Coordinates of C-alpha atoms in Angstrom, one line a residue:
X160 CA 9.5 13.3 -2.3
X161 CA 5.7 13.1 -2.2
X162 CA 3.7 12.6 -5.4
X163 CA 1.6 15.7 -4.3
X164 CA 4.7 17.9 -3.6
X165 CA 6.0 20.6 -6.0
X166 CA 9.5 19.1 -6.2
X167 CA 8.0 15.8 -7.5
X168 CA 6.3 17.7 -10.3
X169 CA 9.6 19.2 -11.4
X170 CA 11.3 15.8 -11.1
X171 CA 8.6 14.0 -13.2
X172 CA 8.6 16.8 -15.8
X173 CA 12.3 16.2 -16.2
X174 CA 12.1 12.4 -16.2
X175 CA 9.1 12.0 -18.5
X176 CA 10.6 13.3 -21.8
X177 CA 13.9 11.6 -21.1
X178 CA 12.1 8.3 -20.6
X179 CA 10.1 8.7 -23.8
X180 CA 13.3 9.6 -25.8
X181 CA 15.1 6.6 -24.2
X182 CA 12.3 4.0 -24.7
X183 CA 13.3 2.9 -28.2
X184 CA 16.7 1.9 -26.8
X185 CA 15.4 -0.3 -24.1
X186 CA 18.7 -0.7 -22.2
X187 CA 19.0 3.0 -21.9
X188 CA 15.4 3.3 -20.7
X189 CA 16.1 0.7 -18.0
X190 CA 19.2 2.6 -16.8
X191 CA 17.2 5.8 -16.8
X192 CA 14.5 4.2 -14.7
X193 CA 17.1 2.8 -12.2
X194 CA 18.7 6.3 -11.9
X195 CA 15.3 8.0 -11.5
X196 CA 14.3 5.4 -8.9
X197 CA 17.4 5.9 -6.9
X198 CA 17.2 9.7 -7.0
X199 CA 13.5 9.5 -6.1
X200 CA 14.1 7.1 -3.2
X201 CA 17.3 9.0 -2.1
X202 CA 15.3 12.2 -1.7
X203 CA 13.4 10.8 1.3
X204 CA 14.5 11.9 4.8
X205 CA 14.7 8.7 6.9
X206 CA 14.7 10.1 10.4
X207 CA 14.9 8.1 13.6
X208 CA 14.2 9.6 17.1
X209 CA 17.3 11.8 16.7
X210 CA 17.4 12.1 13.0
X211 CA 20.1 9.4 12.8
X212 CA 20.4 5.6 12.7
X213 CA 22.5 3.5 15.0
X214 CA 22.9 0.8 12.3
X215 CA 25.1 2.9 10.0
X216 CA 28.5 4.5 10.7
X217 CA 28.1 8.2 10.1
X218 CA 31.8 9.0 10.3
X219 CA 32.4 8.3 6.6
X220 CA 32.3 11.7 4.8
X221 CA 31.9 10.2 1.3
X222 CA 28.7 11.7 0.1
X223 CA 27.2 8.4 -1.0
X224 CA 27.3 7.1 2.6
X225 CA 26.9 10.4 4.5
X226 CA 23.2 10.6 4.4
X227 CA 20.7 7.9 5.5
X228 CA 18.6 8.0 2.3
X229 CA 21.7 7.5 0.2
X230 CA 22.7 4.5 2.3
X231 CA 19.3 3.0 1.8
X232 CA 19.8 3.4 -2.0
X233 CA 22.9 1.3 -1.7
X234 CA 20.8 -1.2 0.4
X235 CA 18.3 -1.3 -2.5
X236 CA 21.0 -2.1 -5.0
X237 CA 22.5 -4.9 -2.9
X238 CA 19.0 -6.2 -2.2
X239 CA 18.3 -6.4 -5.9
X240 CA 21.5 -8.2 -6.6
X241 CA 20.9 -10.7 -3.8
X242 CA 17.4 -11.6 -5.0
X243 CA 18.4 -11.8 -8.6
X244 CA 21.2 -14.2 -7.7
X245 CA 18.8 -16.3 -5.6
X246 CA 16.3 -16.5 -8.5
X247 CA 19.1 -17.7 -10.8
X248 CA 20.0 -20.3 -8.1
X249 CA 16.4 -21.4 -7.9
X250 CA 16.3 -21.9 -11.6
X251 CA 19.5 -23.9 -11.7
X252 CA 18.3 -26.2 -8.9
X253 CA 14.7 -26.5 -10.1
X254 CA 15.1 -29.7 -12.1
X255 CA 17.0 -31.4 -9.3
X256 CA 14.3 -30.4 -6.7
X257 CA 16.7 -28.3 -4.7
X258 CA 15.2 -24.9 -5.6
X259 CA 13.5 -24.7 -2.2
X260 CA 17.0 -23.9 -0.8
X261 CA 17.0 -20.7 -2.8
X262 CA 13.5 -19.8 -1.6
X263 CA 14.6 -20.4 2.0
X264 CA 17.6 -18.2 1.5
X265 CA 15.4 -15.5 -0.1
X266 CA 13.1 -15.7 2.9
X267 CA 16.1 -15.2 5.2
X268 CA 17.3 -12.2 3.1
X269 CA 13.9 -10.5 2.4
X270 CA 12.0 -11.4 5.6
X271 CA 15.1 -11.1 7.7
X272 CA 15.7 -7.5 6.4
X273 CA 12.0 -6.8 7.0
X274 CA 12.2 -8.2 10.5
X275 CA 15.3 -6.2 11.4
X276 CA 14.0 -2.8 10.2
X277 CA 10.4 -3.2 11.4
X278 CA 10.6 -5.4 14.5
X279 CA 14.2 -5.3 16.0
X280 CA 13.5 -2.2 18.1
X281 CA 10.2 -3.5 19.3
X282 CA 11.6 -6.9 20.3
X283 CA 14.7 -5.4 21.9
X284 CA 12.3 -3.3 24.1
X285 CA 10.4 -6.3 25.1
X286 CA 13.6 -8.2 26.0
X287 CA 14.9 -5.2 28.0
X288 CA 11.6 -5.0 29.9
X289 CA 11.1 -8.7 30.6
X290 CA 14.5 -10.3 30.5
X291 CA 16.7 -7.5 32.0
X292 CA 18.8 -7.2 28.8
X293 CA 20.2 -3.9 27.6
X294 CA 19.8 -3.9 23.8
X295 CA 19.3 -0.5 22.3
X296 CA 17.8 -0.7 18.8
X297 CA 15.1 1.9 19.3
X298 CA 16.6 4.2 16.8
X299 CA 16.8 1.7 13.9
X300 CA 15.5 3.6 10.9
X301 CA 12.7 2.1 8.8
X302 CA 13.4 2.5 5.0
X303 CA 10.4 3.8 3.2
X304 CA 8.4 1.0 1.4
X305 CA 10.7 -1.8 2.7
X306 CA 7.7 -4.1 3.0
X307 CA 6.5 -3.7 -0.6
X308 CA 10.1 -4.0 -1.9
X309 CA 10.7 -7.2 0.1
X310 CA 7.4 -8.8 -1.0
X311 CA 8.0 -8.0 -4.7
X312 CA 11.5 -9.5 -4.6
X313 CA 10.4 -12.6 -2.7
X314 CA 7.5 -13.2 -5.0
X315 CA 9.8 -13.2 -8.0
X316 CA 12.1 -15.8 -6.4
X317 CA 9.1 -18.0 -5.6
X318 CA 7.7 -17.6 -9.1
X319 CA 11.1 -18.8 -10.5
X320 CA 11.1 -21.7 -8.0
X321 CA 7.6 -22.7 -9.1
X322 CA 8.5 -22.5 -12.8
X323 CA 5.8 -19.8 -13.5
X324 CA 8.5 -17.4 -14.6
X325 CA 12.0 -17.7 -15.9
X326 CA 15.0 -15.7 -14.5
X327 CA 15.6 -12.3 -16.0
X328 CA 18.7 -10.2 -16.3
X329 CA 20.1 -8.2 -13.4
X330 CA 19.3 -5.0 -15.4
X331 CA 15.7 -6.1 -16.0
X332 CA 15.2 -7.1 -12.4
X333 CA 16.7 -3.9 -11.0
X334 CA 14.7 -1.6 -13.3
X335 CA 11.5 -3.6 -12.2
X336 CA 12.2 -3.3 -8.5
X337 CA 13.3 0.4 -8.6
X338 CA 10.6 1.7 -10.9
X339 CA 9.7 4.8 -8.9
X340 CA 5.9 5.0 -9.3
X341 CA 5.5 1.8 -7.1
X342 CA 8.7 1.7 -5.2
X343 CA 7.4 3.0 -1.8
X344 CA 3.8 1.9 -1.5
X345 CA 2.9 -0.4 -4.4
X346 CA 0.8 -1.6 -6.1
X347 CA 2.6 -5.0 -5.8
X348 CA 3.4 -5.4 -9.4
X349 CA 4.8 -8.8 -10.4
X350 CA 7.6 -9.4 -12.9
X351 CA 5.2 -11.2 -15.2
X352 CA 3.0 -8.1 -15.3
X353 CA 5.9 -5.6 -15.8
X354 CA 8.6 -7.1 -18.0
X355 CA 6.4 -8.0 -21.1
X356 CA 5.3 -4.4 -21.3
X357 CA 9.0 -3.2 -21.3
X358 CA 9.8 -5.6 -24.1
X359 CA 6.9 -4.3 -26.3
X360 CA 7.7 -1.9 -29.1
X361 CA 7.1 1.6 -27.8
X362 CA 4.6 3.8 -29.5
X363 CA 3.9 7.2 -27.8
X364 CA 0.5 7.3 -29.6
X365 CA -0.6 4.3 -27.5
X366 CA 0.1 6.0 -24.2
X367 CA -3.3 6.5 -22.4
X368 CA -2.7 10.1 -21.5
X369 CA -6.3 11.1 -20.8
X370 CA -6.8 8.1 -18.5
X371 CA -3.5 8.9 -16.8
X372 CA -4.5 12.6 -16.2
X373 CA -7.9 11.6 -14.8
X374 CA -6.3 9.1 -12.4
X375 CA -3.7 11.7 -11.2
X376 CA -6.5 14.3 -10.7
X377 CA -8.7 11.9 -8.8
X378 CA -5.7 10.9 -6.7
X379 CA -5.0 14.5 -5.8
X380 CA -8.7 15.1 -4.8
X381 CA -8.8 12.0 -2.7
X382 CA -5.5 12.6 -0.9
X383 CA -5.1 16.4 -0.7
X384 CA -8.7 17.4 -0.1
X385 CA -10.9 14.5 1.3
X386 CA -8.3 12.5 3.2
X387 CA -6.6 15.6 4.7
X388 CA -10.0 17.2 5.7
X389 CA -11.2 14.0 7.5
X390 CA -7.9 13.6 9.3
X391 CA -7.6 17.2 10.5
X392 CA -11.2 17.8 11.2
X393 CA -12.0 14.8 13.5
X394 CA -9.7 11.7 13.2
X395 CA -6.5 13.3 14.5
X396 CA -8.0 14.9 17.7
X397 CA -10.4 12.0 18.6
X398 CA -7.9 9.2 18.1
X399 CA -5.3 11.2 20.1
X400 CA -7.4 11.4 23.2
X401 CA -10.8 9.6 22.9
X402 CA -11.5 10.1 26.6
X403 CA -12.1 13.8 26.0
X404 CA -14.9 13.1 23.5
X405 CA -18.3 11.4 23.5
X406 CA -19.9 8.6 21.6
X407 CA -21.0 10.6 18.6
X408 CA -17.5 12.0 17.9
X409 CA -16.0 8.6 18.4
X410 CA -18.4 6.9 16.0
X411 CA -17.9 9.6 13.3
X412 CA -14.1 9.4 13.9
X413 CA -14.3 5.7 13.1
X414 CA -16.3 6.4 9.9
X415 CA -14.0 9.3 9.0
X416 CA -10.9 7.1 9.4
X417 CA -12.5 4.6 7.0
X418 CA -12.9 7.4 4.6
X419 CA -9.4 8.8 5.3
X420 CA -7.4 5.6 4.7
X421 CA -9.4 4.8 1.6
X422 CA -8.9 8.2 0.1
X423 CA -5.2 8.3 1.2
X424 CA -4.2 4.9 -0.2
X425 CA -6.5 4.7 -3.2
X426 CA -5.4 8.3 -4.0
X427 CA -1.8 7.2 -3.9
X428 CA -2.6 4.2 -6.1
X429 CA -4.5 6.4 -8.6
X430 CA -1.5 8.7 -8.9
X431 CA 1.0 5.8 -9.2
X432 CA -1.0 4.1 -11.9
X433 CA -1.4 7.4 -13.7
X434 CA 2.3 8.2 -13.6
X435 CA 3.2 4.7 -14.8
X436 CA 0.7 5.0 -17.7
X437 CA 2.5 8.2 -18.8
X438 CA 5.7 6.2 -18.8
X439 CA 4.1 3.5 -20.9
X440 CA 3.5 0.9 -18.2
X441 CA 0.1 -0.4 -17.1
X442 CA -0.2 -1.3 -13.4
X443 CA -2.9 -3.7 -12.1
X444 CA -5.9 -2.3 -10.5
X445 CA -5.5 -2.0 -6.7
X446 CA -8.9 -0.8 -5.5
X447 CA -12.4 -1.6 -6.7
X448 CA -15.0 0.3 -4.6
X449 CA -14.2 -1.8 -1.4
X450 CA -16.9 -0.2 0.7
X451 CA -19.6 -1.6 -1.4
X452 CA -18.6 -5.1 -0.5
X453 CA -21.3 -7.4 0.9
X454 CA -18.9 -9.8 2.7
X455 CA -15.4 -9.6 4.2
X456 CA -14.1 -11.9 1.4
X457 CA -15.5 -9.5 -1.1
X458 CA -13.9 -6.6 0.7
X459 CA -10.5 -8.2 0.3
X460 CA -11.2 -8.8 -3.4
X461 CA -11.6 -5.0 -3.7
X462 CA -9.2 -3.5 -1.1
X463 CA -5.4 -3.4 -1.8
X464 CA -6.0 -6.1 -4.4
X465 CA -2.4 -6.6 -5.3
X466 CA -1.5 -7.4 -1.6
X467 CA -4.6 -9.6 -1.3
X468 CA -3.4 -11.6 -4.3
X469 CA 0.1 -11.8 -2.9
X470 CA -1.1 -13.1 0.4
X471 CA -3.4 -15.6 -1.3
X472 CA -0.8 -16.9 -3.8
X473 CA 2.4 -16.9 -1.7
X474 CA 1.1 -17.3 1.9
X475 CA -2.4 -18.9 2.0
X476 CA -1.7 -21.4 -0.8
X477 CA 1.7 -22.0 0.8
X478 CA 0.0 -22.9 4.1
X479 CA -2.1 -25.4 2.2
X480 CA -5.1 -23.2 1.2
X481 CA -8.3 -25.2 1.2
X482 CA -6.6 -28.5 0.2
X483 CA -6.3 -30.0 3.7
X484 CA -9.8 -30.2 4.9
X485 CA -12.4 -27.7 6.3
X486 CA -10.9 -27.1 9.7
X487 CA -7.4 -26.5 8.3
X488 CA -8.9 -24.0 5.8
X489 CA -10.3 -21.9 8.6
X490 CA -6.9 -22.0 10.3
X491 CA -5.1 -21.0 7.1
X492 CA -7.5 -18.1 6.6
X493 CA -6.9 -16.9 10.1
X494 CA -3.1 -17.3 10.0
X495 CA -2.9 -15.5 6.6
X496 CA -4.7 -12.4 7.9
X497 CA -2.9 -12.5 11.3
X498 CA 0.5 -12.5 9.4
X499 CA -1.0 -9.8 7.2
X500 CA -1.6 -7.7 10.3
X501 CA 1.9 -8.3 11.6
X502 CA 3.3 -7.3 8.2
X503 CA 1.9 -3.8 8.8
X504 CA 4.0 -3.3 11.9
X505 CA 5.2 -4.4 15.4
X506 CA 2.1 -3.4 17.4
X507 CA -0.6 -5.4 19.1
X508 CA -3.2 -3.4 17.4
X509 CA -2.2 -4.6 14.0
X510 CA -2.3 -8.2 15.2
X511 CA -5.9 -7.6 16.6
X512 CA -6.8 -6.1 13.2
X513 CA -5.5 -9.1 11.3
X514 CA -7.1 -11.5 13.7
X515 CA -10.5 -9.8 13.4
X516 CA -10.4 -10.1 9.6
X517 CA -9.1 -13.7 9.8
X518 CA -11.9 -14.6 12.2
X519 CA -14.5 -12.9 10.0
X520 CA -13.3 -14.7 6.9
X521 CA -13.3 -18.1 8.6
X522 CA -16.8 -17.4 10.0
X523 CA -18.2 -16.4 6.7
X524 CA -16.8 -19.5 5.0
X525 CA -18.3 -21.7 7.7
X526 CA -21.8 -20.0 7.4
X527 CA -22.0 -20.3 3.6
X528 CA -24.8 -22.8 3.0
X529 CA -25.4 -23.3 6.7
X530 CA -27.3 -20.1 7.7
X531 CA -31.0 -20.9 8.3
X532 CA -31.9 -17.2 8.0
X533 CA -33.4 -15.6 4.9
X534 CA -33.4 -11.8 4.9
X535 CA -35.3 -11.5 1.6
X536 CA -35.0 -8.2 -0.2
X537 CA -33.3 -6.6 2.8
X538 CA -30.5 -9.2 2.6
X539 CA -28.0 -7.1 0.6
X540 CA -28.5 -4.1 2.7
X541 CA -28.0 -6.0 6.0
X542 CA -24.9 -7.7 4.6
X543 CA -23.5 -4.4 3.4
X544 CA -24.1 -2.7 6.8
X545 CA -22.6 -5.7 8.6
X546 CA -19.5 -5.9 6.4
X547 CA -18.9 -2.1 6.5
X548 CA -19.1 -2.0 10.3
X549 CA -16.8 -4.9 10.8
X550 CA -14.3 -3.1 8.5
X551 CA -14.7 0.1 10.5
X552 CA -14.2 -1.8 13.8
X553 CA -11.0 -3.2 12.4
X554 CA -9.9 0.3 11.3
X555 CA -10.2 1.5 14.9
X556 CA -7.4 -0.9 15.9
X557 CA -5.5 -0.3 12.8
X558 CA -5.2 3.5 13.4
X559 CA -5.0 3.4 17.2
X560 CA -1.4 3.7 18.6
X561 CA -2.2 1.2 21.4
X562 CA -5.0 -1.0 22.5
X563 CA -6.0 1.5 25.2
X564 CA -6.9 4.1 22.6
X565 CA -8.9 1.5 20.6
X566 CA -10.9 0.2 23.6
X567 CA -11.7 3.8 24.8
X568 CA -13.1 4.6 21.3
X569 CA -15.1 1.4 21.2
X570 CA -16.3 2.0 24.8
X571 CA -17.5 5.5 23.8
X572 CA -19.4 4.1 20.8
X573 CA -20.8 1.2 22.9
X574 CA -22.1 3.7 25.4
X575 CA -23.8 5.7 22.7
X576 CA -25.4 2.7 21.0
X577 CA -26.5 0.8 24.2
X578 CA -27.1 3.5 26.7
X579 CA -27.6 6.5 24.4
X580 CA -24.9 8.4 26.3
X581 CA -22.7 11.2 24.9
X582 CA -25.2 12.6 22.3
X583 CA -23.3 15.9 22.0
X584 CA -20.6 16.5 19.5
X585 CA -17.7 18.9 19.0
X586 CA -16.8 17.9 15.4
X587 CA -19.8 16.6 13.5
X588 CA -20.8 19.2 11.0
X589 CA -22.5 19.5 7.7
X590 CA -19.0 19.6 6.0
X591 CA -18.0 16.4 7.7
X592 CA -21.2 14.6 6.8
X593 CA -20.8 15.8 3.2
X594 CA -17.2 14.5 3.1
X595 CA -18.2 11.0 4.4
X596 CA -21.2 11.0 2.0
X597 CA -18.9 11.8 -1.0
X598 CA -16.5 8.9 0.0
X599 CA -19.4 6.4 0.2
X600 CA -21.1 7.7 -2.9
X601 CA -17.7 7.3 -4.8
X602 CA -18.0 3.5 -4.1
X603 CA -21.3 3.2 -5.9
X604 CA -20.5 4.9 -9.2
X605 CA -20.9 2.3 -11.9
X606 CA -17.7 1.4 -13.7
X607 CA -19.4 2.1 -17.0
X608 CA -19.9 5.8 -15.9
X609 CA -16.2 6.2 -15.3
X610 CA -15.4 4.7 -18.7
X611 CA -17.8 7.0 -20.4
X612 CA -16.4 10.0 -18.6
X613 CA -12.9 8.9 -19.6
X614 CA -13.9 8.5 -23.2
X615 CA -15.5 12.0 -23.3
X616 CA -12.5 13.5 -21.6
X617 CA -10.2 11.8 -24.2
X618 CA -12.2 13.6 -27.0
X619 CA -11.2 17.0 -25.7
X620 CA -8.2 18.8 -27.2
X621 CA -4.9 18.2 -25.4
X622 CA -4.8 21.8 -24.2
X623 CA -8.2 21.5 -22.7
X624 CA -7.2 18.3 -20.9
X625 CA -4.1 20.1 -19.5
X626 CA -6.2 23.1 -18.3
X627 CA -8.6 20.8 -16.6
X628 CA -5.8 19.0 -14.7
X629 CA -4.3 22.4 -13.9
X630 CA -7.6 23.6 -12.4
X631 CA -7.8 20.5 -10.2
X632 CA -4.2 21.2 -9.0
X633 CA -5.0 24.8 -8.2
X634 CA -8.1 23.8 -6.2
X635 CA -6.0 21.2 -4.3
X636 CA -3.3 23.8 -3.6
X637 CA -5.7 26.3 -2.1
X638 CA -8.1 24.1 -0.3
X639 CA -6.0 21.0 0.6
X640 CA -2.9 20.1 2.5
X641 CA 0.1 17.9 2.0
X642 CA 1.1 15.1 4.3
X643 CA 2.8 11.7 3.9
X644 CA 0.7 8.9 2.7
X645 CA -0.4 6.5 5.5
X646 CA 1.1 3.4 3.8
X647 CA 4.6 4.9 3.6
X648 CA 5.1 3.7 7.1
X649 CA 4.7 0.1 6.0

């Protein structure tokens, strides 16, 4: 059930008043959110190569286990119970110093499940090819959002182990984990950010409806119009067969994918944050104009901010952070991003993407205070251009289905820049240039302008706000297209 699909609109219009009515009785509200989350998640169609999964027995006719989505709903519930129990175990062993055992078990459960669903098929193929084995796990079905769910659950157990959060009830934890606005693609909301809001007295007058409506509208424009246009107009054909196109098309396909993935993922985040606001829950910011960054470190402070904080707090610091000397700091930065790349999927291209960002972060840290060059007034522009193009280079590997596609694209671009080959273009048009310009210009709108616009919008009568949102939806319906969000595959 996509946020931008008609069936989700009907689902949310049903859930919203029920949630508001149930909120004064917090236990009923939590049960409502769990039920809504399971229904929302169970609506997905998890299809393998043949529409089935080899890891489940499909002979059982009981409806709860007859469809793959329903089976994953059961998996979610068992997953919630397991992590809740492990957090309780960590709390009970914390004073005796044995809570690391609970964290180890949580890693086995959470990362083990992640490994099975995301990498079992890939590794079985490598074994069959190189060791002559005959494992067939190629049709293992990947549950939607398994990575985000695993990270949120594991983060909670680690927080309890560290003593930064006390255990919560099974009802609290399940309602947190299954809260449907963030269940499939984040943001990675922590228990410490979610539960205090649930416990607050509910006052419908405090719900930031205007802000929520603007976020939802901006998310629709980003996803349904801008992201879809860039994908269909140039990204899809060029990345499918770069040898058929020249350097200009390859260069603008790279720029366009940078725009596509930003509009796609930040558009999803805008909608998710807006939906949560309407339900009385504030999510943390997940994007902050990432393409205006002047360094790669700054980029990761602005891009997918909740994942960046998770990797920093639970992985980078766990590896030692910057506490074990300069050389080890560079290694920890590189390993953090390399593992972050592997988190996205079992593909060499994701490892290269992570390694590129890890190398860039380590290099930047080394050069701070050492660079003898002074660029004067041009410094910010040069740093911005350098950072943006390193990010775009990484996106080529991120989007390419294999390293051959990526190297072909980079070769086309290199031929254009070095030898001025392939100047003709099949796709670059005024509309494409305008779409890329809009995405980049969106990055440089001052935050104060957005706040002022939100304040002015909030002063309008409710009926005018609803009409404005409706007009945006109509434009998106006639001029956009609906497809799954990119990060649903992770």
